[in-house]
PDB file of C-alpha atoms in Angstrom:
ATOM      1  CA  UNK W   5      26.746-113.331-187.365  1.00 75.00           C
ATOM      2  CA  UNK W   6      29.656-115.645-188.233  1.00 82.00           C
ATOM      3  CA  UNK W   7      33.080-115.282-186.562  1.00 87.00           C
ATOM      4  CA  UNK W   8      36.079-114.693-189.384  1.00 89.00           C
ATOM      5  CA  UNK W   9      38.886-117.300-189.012  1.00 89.00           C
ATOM      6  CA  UNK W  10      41.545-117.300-190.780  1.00 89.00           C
ATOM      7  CA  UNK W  11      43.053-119.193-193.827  1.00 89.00           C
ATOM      8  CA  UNK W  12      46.566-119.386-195.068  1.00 90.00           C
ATOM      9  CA  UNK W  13      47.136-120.432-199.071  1.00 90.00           C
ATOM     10  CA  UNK W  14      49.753-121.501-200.960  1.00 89.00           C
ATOM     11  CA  UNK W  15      49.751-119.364-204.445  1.00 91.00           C
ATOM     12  CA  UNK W  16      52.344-119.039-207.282  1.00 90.00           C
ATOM     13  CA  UNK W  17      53.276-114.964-206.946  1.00 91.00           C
ATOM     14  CA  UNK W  18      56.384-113.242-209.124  1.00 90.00           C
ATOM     15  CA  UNK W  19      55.483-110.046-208.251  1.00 92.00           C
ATOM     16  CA  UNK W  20      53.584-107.373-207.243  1.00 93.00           C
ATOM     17  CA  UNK W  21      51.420-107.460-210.586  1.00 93.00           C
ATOM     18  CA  UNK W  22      50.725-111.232-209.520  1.00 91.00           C
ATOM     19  CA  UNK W  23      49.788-109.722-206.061  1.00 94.00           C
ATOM     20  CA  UNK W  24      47.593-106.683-207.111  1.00 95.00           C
ATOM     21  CA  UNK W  25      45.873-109.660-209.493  1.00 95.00           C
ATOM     22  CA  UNK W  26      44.769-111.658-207.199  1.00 95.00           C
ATOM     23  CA  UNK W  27      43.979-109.460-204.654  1.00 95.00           C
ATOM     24  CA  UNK W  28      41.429-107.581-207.064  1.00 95.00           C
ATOM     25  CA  UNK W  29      40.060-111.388-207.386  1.00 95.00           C
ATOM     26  CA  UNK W  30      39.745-111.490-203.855  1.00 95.00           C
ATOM     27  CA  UNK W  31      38.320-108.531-202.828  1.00 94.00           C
ATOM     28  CA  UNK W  32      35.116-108.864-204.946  1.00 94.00           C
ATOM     29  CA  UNK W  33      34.131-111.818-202.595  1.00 94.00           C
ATOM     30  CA  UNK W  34      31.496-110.910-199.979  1.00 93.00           C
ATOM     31  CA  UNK W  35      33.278-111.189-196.191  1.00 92.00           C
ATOM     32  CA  UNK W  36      36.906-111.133-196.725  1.00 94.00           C
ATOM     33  CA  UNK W  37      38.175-108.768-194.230  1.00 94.00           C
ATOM     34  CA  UNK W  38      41.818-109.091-194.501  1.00 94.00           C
ATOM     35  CA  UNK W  39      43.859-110.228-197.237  1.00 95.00           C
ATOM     36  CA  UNK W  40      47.542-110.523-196.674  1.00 94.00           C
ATOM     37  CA  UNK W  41      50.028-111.521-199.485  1.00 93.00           C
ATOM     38  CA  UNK W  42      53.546-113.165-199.283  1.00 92.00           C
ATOM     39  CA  UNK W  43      55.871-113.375-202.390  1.00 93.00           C
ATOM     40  CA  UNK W  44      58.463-114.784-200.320  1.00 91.00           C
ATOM     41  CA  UNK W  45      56.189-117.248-199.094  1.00 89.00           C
ATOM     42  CA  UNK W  46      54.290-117.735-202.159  1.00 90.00           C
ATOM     43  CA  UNK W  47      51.152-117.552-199.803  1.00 91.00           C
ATOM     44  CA  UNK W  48      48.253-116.010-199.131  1.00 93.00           C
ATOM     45  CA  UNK W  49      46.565-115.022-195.272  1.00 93.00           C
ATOM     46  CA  UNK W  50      42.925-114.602-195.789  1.00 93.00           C
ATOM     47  CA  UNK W  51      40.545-113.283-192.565  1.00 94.00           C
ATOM     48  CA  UNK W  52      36.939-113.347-192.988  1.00 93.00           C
ATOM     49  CA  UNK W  53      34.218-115.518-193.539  1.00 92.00           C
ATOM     50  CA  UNK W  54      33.918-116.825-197.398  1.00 92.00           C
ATOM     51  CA  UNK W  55      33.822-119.995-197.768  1.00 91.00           C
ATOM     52  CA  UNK W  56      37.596-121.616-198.892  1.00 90.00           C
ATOM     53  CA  UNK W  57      36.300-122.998-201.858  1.00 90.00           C
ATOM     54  CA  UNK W  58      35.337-119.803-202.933  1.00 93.00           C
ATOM     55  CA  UNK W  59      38.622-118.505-202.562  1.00 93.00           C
ATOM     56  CA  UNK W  60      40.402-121.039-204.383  1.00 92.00           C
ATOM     57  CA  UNK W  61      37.889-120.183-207.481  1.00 92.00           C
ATOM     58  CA  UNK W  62      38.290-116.357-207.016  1.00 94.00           C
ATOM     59  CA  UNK W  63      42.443-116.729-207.382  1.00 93.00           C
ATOM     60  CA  UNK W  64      41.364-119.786-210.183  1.00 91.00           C
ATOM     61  CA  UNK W  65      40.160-116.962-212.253  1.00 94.00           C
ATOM     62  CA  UNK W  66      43.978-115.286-212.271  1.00 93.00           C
ATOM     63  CA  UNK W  67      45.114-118.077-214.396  1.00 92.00           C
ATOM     64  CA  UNK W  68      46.549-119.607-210.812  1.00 89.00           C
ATOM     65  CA  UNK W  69      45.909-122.215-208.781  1.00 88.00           C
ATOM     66  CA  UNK W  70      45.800-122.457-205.100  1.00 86.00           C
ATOM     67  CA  UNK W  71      46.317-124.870-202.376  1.00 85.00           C
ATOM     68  CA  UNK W  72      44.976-124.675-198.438  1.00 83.00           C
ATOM     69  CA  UNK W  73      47.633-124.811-196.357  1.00 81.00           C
ATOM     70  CA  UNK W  74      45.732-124.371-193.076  1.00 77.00           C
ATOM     71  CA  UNK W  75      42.836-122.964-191.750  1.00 76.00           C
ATOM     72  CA  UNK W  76      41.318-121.815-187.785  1.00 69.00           C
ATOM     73  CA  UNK W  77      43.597-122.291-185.082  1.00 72.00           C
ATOM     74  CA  UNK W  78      45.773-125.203-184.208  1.00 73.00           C
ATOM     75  CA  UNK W  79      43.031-128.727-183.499  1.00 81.00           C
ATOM     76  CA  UNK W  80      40.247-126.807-184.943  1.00 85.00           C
ATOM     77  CA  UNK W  81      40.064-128.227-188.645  1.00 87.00           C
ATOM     78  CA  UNK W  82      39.159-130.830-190.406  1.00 91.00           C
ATOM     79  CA  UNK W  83      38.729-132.423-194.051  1.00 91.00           C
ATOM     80  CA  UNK W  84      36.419-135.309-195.329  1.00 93.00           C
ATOM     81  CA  UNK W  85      37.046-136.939-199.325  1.00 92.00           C
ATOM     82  CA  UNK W  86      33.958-137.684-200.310  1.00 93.00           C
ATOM     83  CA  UNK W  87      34.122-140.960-202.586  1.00 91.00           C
ATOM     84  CA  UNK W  88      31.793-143.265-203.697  1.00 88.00           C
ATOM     85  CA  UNK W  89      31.184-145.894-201.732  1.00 83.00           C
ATOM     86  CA  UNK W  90      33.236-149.608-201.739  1.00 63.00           C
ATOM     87  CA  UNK W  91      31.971-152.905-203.840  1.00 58.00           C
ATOM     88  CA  UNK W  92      29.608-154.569-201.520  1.00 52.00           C
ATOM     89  CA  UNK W  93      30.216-158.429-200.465  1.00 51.00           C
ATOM     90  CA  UNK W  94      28.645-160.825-202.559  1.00 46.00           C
ATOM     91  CA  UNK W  95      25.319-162.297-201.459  1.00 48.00           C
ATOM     92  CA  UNK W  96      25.864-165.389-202.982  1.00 48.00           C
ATOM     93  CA  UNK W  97      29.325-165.728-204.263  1.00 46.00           C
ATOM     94  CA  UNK W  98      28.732-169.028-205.451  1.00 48.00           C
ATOM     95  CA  UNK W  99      27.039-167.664-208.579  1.00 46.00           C
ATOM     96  CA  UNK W 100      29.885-165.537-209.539  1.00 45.00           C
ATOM     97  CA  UNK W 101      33.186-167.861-209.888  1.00 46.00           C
ATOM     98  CA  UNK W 102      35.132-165.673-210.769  1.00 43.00           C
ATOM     99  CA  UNK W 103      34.772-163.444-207.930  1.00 38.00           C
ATOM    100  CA  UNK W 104      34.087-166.016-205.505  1.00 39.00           C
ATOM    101  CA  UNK W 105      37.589-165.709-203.877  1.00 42.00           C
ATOM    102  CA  UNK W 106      37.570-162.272-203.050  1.00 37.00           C
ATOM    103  CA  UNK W 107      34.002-162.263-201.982  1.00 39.00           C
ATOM    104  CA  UNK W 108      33.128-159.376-204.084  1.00 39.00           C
ATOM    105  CA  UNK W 109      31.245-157.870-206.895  1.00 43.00           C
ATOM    106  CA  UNK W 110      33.564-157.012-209.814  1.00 46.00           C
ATOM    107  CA  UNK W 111      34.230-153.237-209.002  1.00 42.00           C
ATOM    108  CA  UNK W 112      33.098-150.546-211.244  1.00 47.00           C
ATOM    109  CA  UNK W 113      35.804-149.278-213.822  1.00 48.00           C
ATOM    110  CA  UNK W 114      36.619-145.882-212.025  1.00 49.00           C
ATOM    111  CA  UNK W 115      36.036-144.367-208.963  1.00 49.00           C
ATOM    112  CA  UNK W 116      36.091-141.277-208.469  1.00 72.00           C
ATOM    113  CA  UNK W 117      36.574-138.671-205.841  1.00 85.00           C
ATOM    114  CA  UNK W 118      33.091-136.615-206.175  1.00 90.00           C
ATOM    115  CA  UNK W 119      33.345-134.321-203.152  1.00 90.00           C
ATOM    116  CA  UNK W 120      35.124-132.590-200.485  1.00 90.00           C
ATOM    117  CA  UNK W 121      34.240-131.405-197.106  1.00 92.00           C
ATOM    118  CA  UNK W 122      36.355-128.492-195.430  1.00 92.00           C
ATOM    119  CA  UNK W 123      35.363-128.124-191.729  1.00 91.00           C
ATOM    120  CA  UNK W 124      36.605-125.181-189.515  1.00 89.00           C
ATOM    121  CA  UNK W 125      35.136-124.559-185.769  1.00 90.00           C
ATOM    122  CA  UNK W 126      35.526-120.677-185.399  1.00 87.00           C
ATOM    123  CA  UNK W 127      33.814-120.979-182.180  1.00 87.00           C
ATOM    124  CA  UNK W 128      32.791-123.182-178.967  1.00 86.00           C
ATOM    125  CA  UNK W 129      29.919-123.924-180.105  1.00 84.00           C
ATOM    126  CA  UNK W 130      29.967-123.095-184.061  1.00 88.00           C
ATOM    127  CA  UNK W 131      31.710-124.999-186.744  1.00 91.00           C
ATOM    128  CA  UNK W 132      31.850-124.340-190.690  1.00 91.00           C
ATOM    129  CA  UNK W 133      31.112-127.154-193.311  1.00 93.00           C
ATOM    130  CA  UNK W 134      32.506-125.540-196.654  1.00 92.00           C
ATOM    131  CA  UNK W 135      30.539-128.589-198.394  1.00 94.00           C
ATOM    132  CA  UNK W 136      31.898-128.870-202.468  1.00 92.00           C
ATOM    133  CA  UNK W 137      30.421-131.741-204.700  1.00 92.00           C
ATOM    134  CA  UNK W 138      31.032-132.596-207.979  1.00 90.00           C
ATOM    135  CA  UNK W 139      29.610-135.169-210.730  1.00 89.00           C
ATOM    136  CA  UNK W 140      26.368-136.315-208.961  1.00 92.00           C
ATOM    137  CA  UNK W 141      23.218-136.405-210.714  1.00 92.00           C
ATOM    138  CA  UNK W 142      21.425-133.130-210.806  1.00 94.00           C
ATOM    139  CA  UNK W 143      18.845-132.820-207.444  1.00 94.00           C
ATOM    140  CA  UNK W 144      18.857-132.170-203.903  1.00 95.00           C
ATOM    141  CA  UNK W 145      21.229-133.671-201.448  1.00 95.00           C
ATOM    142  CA  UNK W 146      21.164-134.172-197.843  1.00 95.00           C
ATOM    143  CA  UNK W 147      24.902-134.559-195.814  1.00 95.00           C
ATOM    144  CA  UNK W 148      24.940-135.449-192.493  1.00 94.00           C
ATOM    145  CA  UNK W 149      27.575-137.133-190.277  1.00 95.00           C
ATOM    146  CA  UNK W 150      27.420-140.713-188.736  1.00 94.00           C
ATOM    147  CA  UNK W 151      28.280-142.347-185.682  1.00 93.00           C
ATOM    148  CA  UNK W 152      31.100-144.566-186.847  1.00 93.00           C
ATOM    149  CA  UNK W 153      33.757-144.530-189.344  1.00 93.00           C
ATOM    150  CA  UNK W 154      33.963-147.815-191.144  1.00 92.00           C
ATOM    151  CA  UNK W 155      33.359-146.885-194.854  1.00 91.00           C
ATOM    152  CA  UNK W 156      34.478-150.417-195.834  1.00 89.00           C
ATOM    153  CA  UNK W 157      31.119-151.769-196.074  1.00 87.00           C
ATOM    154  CA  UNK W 158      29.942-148.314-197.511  1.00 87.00           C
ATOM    155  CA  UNK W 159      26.717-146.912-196.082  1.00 87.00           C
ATOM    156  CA  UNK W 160      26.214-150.254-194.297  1.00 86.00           C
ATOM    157  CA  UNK W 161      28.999-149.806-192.201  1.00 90.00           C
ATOM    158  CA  UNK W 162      29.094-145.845-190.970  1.00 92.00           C
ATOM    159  CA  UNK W 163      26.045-147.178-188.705  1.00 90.00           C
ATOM    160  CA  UNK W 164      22.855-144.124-187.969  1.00 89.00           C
ATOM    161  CA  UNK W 165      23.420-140.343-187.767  1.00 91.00           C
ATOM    162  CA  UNK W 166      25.181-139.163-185.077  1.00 91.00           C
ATOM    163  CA  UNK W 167      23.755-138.379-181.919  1.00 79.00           C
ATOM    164  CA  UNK W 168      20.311-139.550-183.286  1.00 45.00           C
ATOM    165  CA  UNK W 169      16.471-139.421-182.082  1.00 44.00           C
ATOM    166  CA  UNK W 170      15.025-139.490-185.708  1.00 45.00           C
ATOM    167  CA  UNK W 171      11.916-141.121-184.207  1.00 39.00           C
ATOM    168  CA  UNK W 172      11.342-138.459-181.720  1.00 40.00           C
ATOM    169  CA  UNK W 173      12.162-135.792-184.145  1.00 40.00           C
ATOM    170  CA  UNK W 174       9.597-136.883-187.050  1.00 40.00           C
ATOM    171  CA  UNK W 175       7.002-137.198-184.114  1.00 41.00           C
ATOM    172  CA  UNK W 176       7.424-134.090-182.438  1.00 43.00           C
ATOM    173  CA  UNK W 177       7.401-132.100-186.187  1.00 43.00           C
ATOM    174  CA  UNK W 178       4.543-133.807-187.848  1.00 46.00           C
ATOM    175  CA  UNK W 179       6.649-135.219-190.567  1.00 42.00           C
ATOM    176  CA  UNK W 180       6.415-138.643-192.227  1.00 42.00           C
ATOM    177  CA  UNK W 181       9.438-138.943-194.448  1.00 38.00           C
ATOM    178  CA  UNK W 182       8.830-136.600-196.874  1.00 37.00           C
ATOM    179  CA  UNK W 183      10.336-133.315-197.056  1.00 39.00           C
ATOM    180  CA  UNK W 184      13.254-132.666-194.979  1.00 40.00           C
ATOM    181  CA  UNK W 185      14.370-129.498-196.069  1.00 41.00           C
ATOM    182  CA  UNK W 186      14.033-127.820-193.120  1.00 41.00           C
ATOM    183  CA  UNK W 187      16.067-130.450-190.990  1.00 41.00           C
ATOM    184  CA  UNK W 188      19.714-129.228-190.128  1.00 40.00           C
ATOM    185  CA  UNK W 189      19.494-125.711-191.544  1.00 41.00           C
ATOM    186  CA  UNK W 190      21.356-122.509-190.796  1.00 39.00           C
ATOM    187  CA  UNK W 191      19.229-121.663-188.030  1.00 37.00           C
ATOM    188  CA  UNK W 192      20.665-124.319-185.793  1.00 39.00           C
ATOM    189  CA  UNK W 193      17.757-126.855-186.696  1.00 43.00           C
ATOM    190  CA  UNK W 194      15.778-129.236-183.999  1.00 43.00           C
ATOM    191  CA  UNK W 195      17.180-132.216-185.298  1.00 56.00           C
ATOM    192  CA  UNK W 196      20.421-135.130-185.048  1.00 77.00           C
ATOM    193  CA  UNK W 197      23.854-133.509-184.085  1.00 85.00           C
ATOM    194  CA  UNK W 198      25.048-135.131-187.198  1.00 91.00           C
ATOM    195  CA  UNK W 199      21.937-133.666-189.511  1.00 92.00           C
ATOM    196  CA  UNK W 200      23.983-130.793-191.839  1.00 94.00           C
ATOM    197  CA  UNK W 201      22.304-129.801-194.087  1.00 94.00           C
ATOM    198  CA  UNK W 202      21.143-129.803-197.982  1.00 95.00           C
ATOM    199  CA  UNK W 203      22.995-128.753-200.706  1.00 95.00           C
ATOM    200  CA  UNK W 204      21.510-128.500-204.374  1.00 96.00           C
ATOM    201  CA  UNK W 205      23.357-129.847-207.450  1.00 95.00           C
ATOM    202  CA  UNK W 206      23.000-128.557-210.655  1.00 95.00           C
ATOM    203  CA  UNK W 207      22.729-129.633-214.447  1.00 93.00           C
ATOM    204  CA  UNK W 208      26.479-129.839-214.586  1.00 91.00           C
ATOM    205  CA  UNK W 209      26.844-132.021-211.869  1.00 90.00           C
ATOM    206  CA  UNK W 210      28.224-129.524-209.398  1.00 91.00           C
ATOM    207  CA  UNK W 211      27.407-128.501-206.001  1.00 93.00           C
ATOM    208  CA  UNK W 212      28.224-126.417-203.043  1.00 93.00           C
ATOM    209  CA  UNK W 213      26.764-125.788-199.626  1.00 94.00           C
ATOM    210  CA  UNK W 214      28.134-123.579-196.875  1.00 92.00           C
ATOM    211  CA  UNK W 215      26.809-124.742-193.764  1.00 93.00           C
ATOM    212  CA  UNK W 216      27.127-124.461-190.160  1.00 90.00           C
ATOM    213  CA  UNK W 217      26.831-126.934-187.388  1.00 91.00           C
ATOM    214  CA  UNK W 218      26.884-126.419-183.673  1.00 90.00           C
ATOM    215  CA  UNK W 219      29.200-129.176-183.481  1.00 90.00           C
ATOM    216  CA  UNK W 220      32.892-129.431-182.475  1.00 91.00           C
ATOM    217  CA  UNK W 221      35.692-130.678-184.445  1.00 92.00           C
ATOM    218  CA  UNK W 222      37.349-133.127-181.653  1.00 92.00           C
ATOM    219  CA  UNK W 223      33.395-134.680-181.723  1.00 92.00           C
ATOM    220  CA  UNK W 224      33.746-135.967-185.510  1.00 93.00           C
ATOM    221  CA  UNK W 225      37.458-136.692-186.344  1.00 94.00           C
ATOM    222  CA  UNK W 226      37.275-140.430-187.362  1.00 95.00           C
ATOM    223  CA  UNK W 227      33.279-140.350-188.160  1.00 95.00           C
ATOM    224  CA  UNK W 228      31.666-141.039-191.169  1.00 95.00           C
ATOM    225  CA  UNK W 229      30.058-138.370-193.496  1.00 96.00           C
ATOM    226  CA  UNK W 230      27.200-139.426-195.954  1.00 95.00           C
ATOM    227  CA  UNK W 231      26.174-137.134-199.130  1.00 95.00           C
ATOM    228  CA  UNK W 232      23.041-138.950-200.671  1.00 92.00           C
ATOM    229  CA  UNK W 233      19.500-137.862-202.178  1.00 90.00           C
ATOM    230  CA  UNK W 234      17.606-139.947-199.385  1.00 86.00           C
ATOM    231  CA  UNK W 235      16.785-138.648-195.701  1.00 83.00           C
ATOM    232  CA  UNK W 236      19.618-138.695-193.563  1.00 80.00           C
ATOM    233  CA  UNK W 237      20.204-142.404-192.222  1.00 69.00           C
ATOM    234  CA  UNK W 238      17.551-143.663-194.606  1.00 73.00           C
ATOM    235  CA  UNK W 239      20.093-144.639-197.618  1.00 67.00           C
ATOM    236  CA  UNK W 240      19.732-148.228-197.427  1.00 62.00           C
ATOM    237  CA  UNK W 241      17.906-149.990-200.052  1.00 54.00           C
ATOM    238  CA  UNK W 242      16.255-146.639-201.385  1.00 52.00           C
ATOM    239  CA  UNK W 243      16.493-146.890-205.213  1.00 48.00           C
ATOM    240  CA  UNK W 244      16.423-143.452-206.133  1.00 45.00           C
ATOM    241  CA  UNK W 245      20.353-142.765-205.180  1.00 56.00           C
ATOM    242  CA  UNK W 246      20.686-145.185-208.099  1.00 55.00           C
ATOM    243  CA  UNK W 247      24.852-144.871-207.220  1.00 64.00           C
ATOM    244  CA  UNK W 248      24.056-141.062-205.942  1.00 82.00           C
ATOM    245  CA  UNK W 249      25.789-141.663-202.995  1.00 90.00           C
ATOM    246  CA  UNK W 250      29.077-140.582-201.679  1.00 92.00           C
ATOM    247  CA  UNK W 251      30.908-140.896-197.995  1.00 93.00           C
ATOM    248  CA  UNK W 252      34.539-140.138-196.376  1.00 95.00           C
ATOM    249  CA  UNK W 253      35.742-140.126-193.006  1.00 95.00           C
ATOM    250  CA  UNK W 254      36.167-136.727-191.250  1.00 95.00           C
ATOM    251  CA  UNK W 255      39.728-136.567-190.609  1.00 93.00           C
ATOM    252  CA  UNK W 256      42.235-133.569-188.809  1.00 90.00           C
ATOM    253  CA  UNK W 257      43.723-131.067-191.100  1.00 83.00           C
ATOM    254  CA  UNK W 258      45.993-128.315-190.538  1.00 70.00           C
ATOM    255  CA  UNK W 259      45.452-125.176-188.908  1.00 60.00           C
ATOM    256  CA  UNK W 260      46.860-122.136-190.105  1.00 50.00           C
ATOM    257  CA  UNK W 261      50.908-121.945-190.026  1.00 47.00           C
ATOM    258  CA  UNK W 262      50.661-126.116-188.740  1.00 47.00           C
ATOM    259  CA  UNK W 263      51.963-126.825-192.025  1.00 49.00           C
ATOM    260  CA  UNK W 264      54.638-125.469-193.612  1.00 51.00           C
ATOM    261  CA  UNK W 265      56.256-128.194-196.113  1.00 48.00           C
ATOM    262  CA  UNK W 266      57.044-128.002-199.205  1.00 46.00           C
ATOM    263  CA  UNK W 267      58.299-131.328-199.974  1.00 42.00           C
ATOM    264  CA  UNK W 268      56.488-134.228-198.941  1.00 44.00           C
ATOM    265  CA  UNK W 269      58.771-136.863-196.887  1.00 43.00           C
ATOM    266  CA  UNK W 270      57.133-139.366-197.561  1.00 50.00           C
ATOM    267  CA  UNK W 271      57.122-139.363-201.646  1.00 46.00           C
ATOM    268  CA  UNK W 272      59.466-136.604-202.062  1.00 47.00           C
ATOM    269  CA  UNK W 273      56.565-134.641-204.436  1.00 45.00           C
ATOM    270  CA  UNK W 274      56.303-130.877-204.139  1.00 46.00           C
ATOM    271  CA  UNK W 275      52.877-129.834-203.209  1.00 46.00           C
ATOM    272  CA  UNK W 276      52.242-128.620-205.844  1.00 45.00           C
ATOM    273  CA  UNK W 277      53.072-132.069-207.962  1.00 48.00           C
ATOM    274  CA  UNK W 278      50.984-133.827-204.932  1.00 51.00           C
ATOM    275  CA  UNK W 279      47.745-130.868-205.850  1.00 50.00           C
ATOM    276  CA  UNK W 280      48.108-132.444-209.737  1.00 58.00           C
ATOM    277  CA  UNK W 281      47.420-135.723-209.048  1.00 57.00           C
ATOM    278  CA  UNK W 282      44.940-134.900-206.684  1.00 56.00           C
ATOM    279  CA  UNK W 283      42.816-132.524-209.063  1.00 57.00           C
ATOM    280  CA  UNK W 284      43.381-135.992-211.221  1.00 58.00           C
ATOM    281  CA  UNK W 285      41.261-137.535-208.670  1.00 56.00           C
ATOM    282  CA  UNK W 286      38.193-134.759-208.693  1.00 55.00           C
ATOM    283  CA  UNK W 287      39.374-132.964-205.357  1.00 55.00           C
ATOM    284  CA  UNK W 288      39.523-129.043-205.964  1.00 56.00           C
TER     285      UNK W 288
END
C-alpha cells in the first residue's frame, strides 16, 4: 500500500460556493484522504495518494485552473520537462553551406514541450513518478532514467540507464529484445534502477502513467529521463521512434509550503501569468 503525501495547490477561490465546487470535484477521486481549502490563500492542501495530475484535471473540470505549489516534504520532490530532443551535429557539414557554421541541421519549426514528469519520494525506499505525456504517436512507451544529464546531444548524450546490467538481466529472464512489458513494473521489477516503467498513449496523443520506483530523489536530481517506444537504452538508431522520442533532466522542485511566491523576482510575472505561457508550451 502507498504512503499519502501531501500536496499544496494554488486555485482561484471567491467563496465558499468556489470551495464546496471543487471539493465535490475532488472527492470523487479514488485516495484523497484529506482535502483542505484556503480562500485566503487561494490554495488547496491535498493528503492522499492520487496522482497530481489527476488533481489538477478534477479542479480543471470547475471551470478553474490549478497550479502545484509543492508537494512531500522539504528535498523530497522533483520535476522533469519532457521535450523533444536537440538538432543533432551535422555529419558532414560540408554538404549543407548554409548550416556549416553552426554545425547543425536546420532545426525543426517548433518544438514542443510533450511531457512532464512529477516525482515525489513518500518513503525511504519508495518514490512516485506521476508520468503525463502529450502529442506522441499513439503506442506503448517505455521511460526510464539515465546515468547522466547532458541532453545537448539528445539521446546520445544522457549515456545508458542508470544503474544498469541489461546484459545480465535479458540473460537471467530469457528475453531477447522483444517484449519488455514486464521490466520496471509496479511490483518493484528485477531490472535497472533507472527502468520505470510503460505508459500507453492513446489515439489523441495523450498519455499518463503512475508509477513507482524504489529509488530516491537525491539519486536522480541532474539525470536524464528518456520517454521513447524502443527498450530502455536501446533508442539509438531504432527507426520506429520516427521523432517519438522525448527527454528532460530531473531537476528539484518544491516541497509543500517551500514555495510561497506570488511574484516571480526574476520577471516580475504572477504565477499565474508564468502557468499561461507555460500551458503555451504543452506543460499541464
Amino acid at each position: 500500500m502507498l504512503q499519502p503525501f501531501q500536496t499544496v495547490f494554488a486555485v482561484p477561490l471567491s467563496c465558499n460556493s468556489c470551495v464546496e465546487e471543487v471539493t465535490s470535484s475532488l472527492t470523487k477521486l479514488d485516495g484523497i484522504t484529506s482535502i483542505k481549502p484556503s480562500i485566503s490563500n487561494q490554495t488547496i492542501s491535498i493528503t492522499g495518494t492520487a496522482p497530481p495530475s489527476a488533481i489538477v484535471s478534477a479542479i480543471q473540470l470547475t471551470g478553474r485552473d490549478a497550479i502545484l505549489r509543492g508537494s512531500g516534504a522539504s528535498n523530497s520532490a522533483a520535476v522533469c520537462i519532457l521535450e523533444t530532443p536537440a538538432p543533432e551535429p551535422l555529419s558532414h557539414p560540408s554538404a549543407h553551406p548554409a548550416l556549416a557554421v553552426s554545425g547543425f541541421r536546420e532545426p525543426a519549426k517548433e518544438s514542443p514541450v510533450k511531457g512532464l514528469a512529477r516525482l515525489v519520494q513518500i518513503s525511504k525506499t519508495t518514490t512516485l513518478i506521476d508520468l503525463t505525456i502529450r502529442g506522441l504517436e499513439p503506442g506503448r512507451y517505455h521511460a526510464s532514467i539515465r546515468e547522466t544529464g547532458d541532453i545537448s546531444r539528445g539521446v546520445g548524450g544522457v549515456g545508458g540507464v542508470w544503474a544498469g546490467l541489461r546484459s545480465s538481466f535479458w540473460a537471467e529472464s530469457g528475453m531477447k529484445g522483444g517484449d519488455a512489458s514486464n521490466i520496471g513494473e509496479q511490483d518493484g521489477g528485477i531490472g535497472e534502477k533507472g527502468v520505470l516503467g510503460t505508459v500507453e498513449v492513446g489515439p489523441r496523443g495523450a498519455g499518463n502513467a503512475y508509477l513507482h520506483r524504489p529509488v530516491q530523489i537525491w539519486e536522480v536530481i541532474g539525470r536524464g529521463m528518456v520517454v521513447s517506444r524502443s527498450l530502455p537504452g536501446m533508442e539509438m538508431g531504432m527507426k520506429e521512434d520516427n521523432g517519438n522520442i522525448v527527454l528532460g533532466v530531473i531537476a528539484r522542485s518544491a516541497g509543500v509550503w517551500d514555495n510561497d511566491k506570488t511574484v516571480c523576482s526574476c520577471s516580475g510575472k504572477t504565477v499565474w501569468e508564468e502557468r499561461d505561457e507555460m500551458r503555451k508550451k504543452g506543460i499541464n
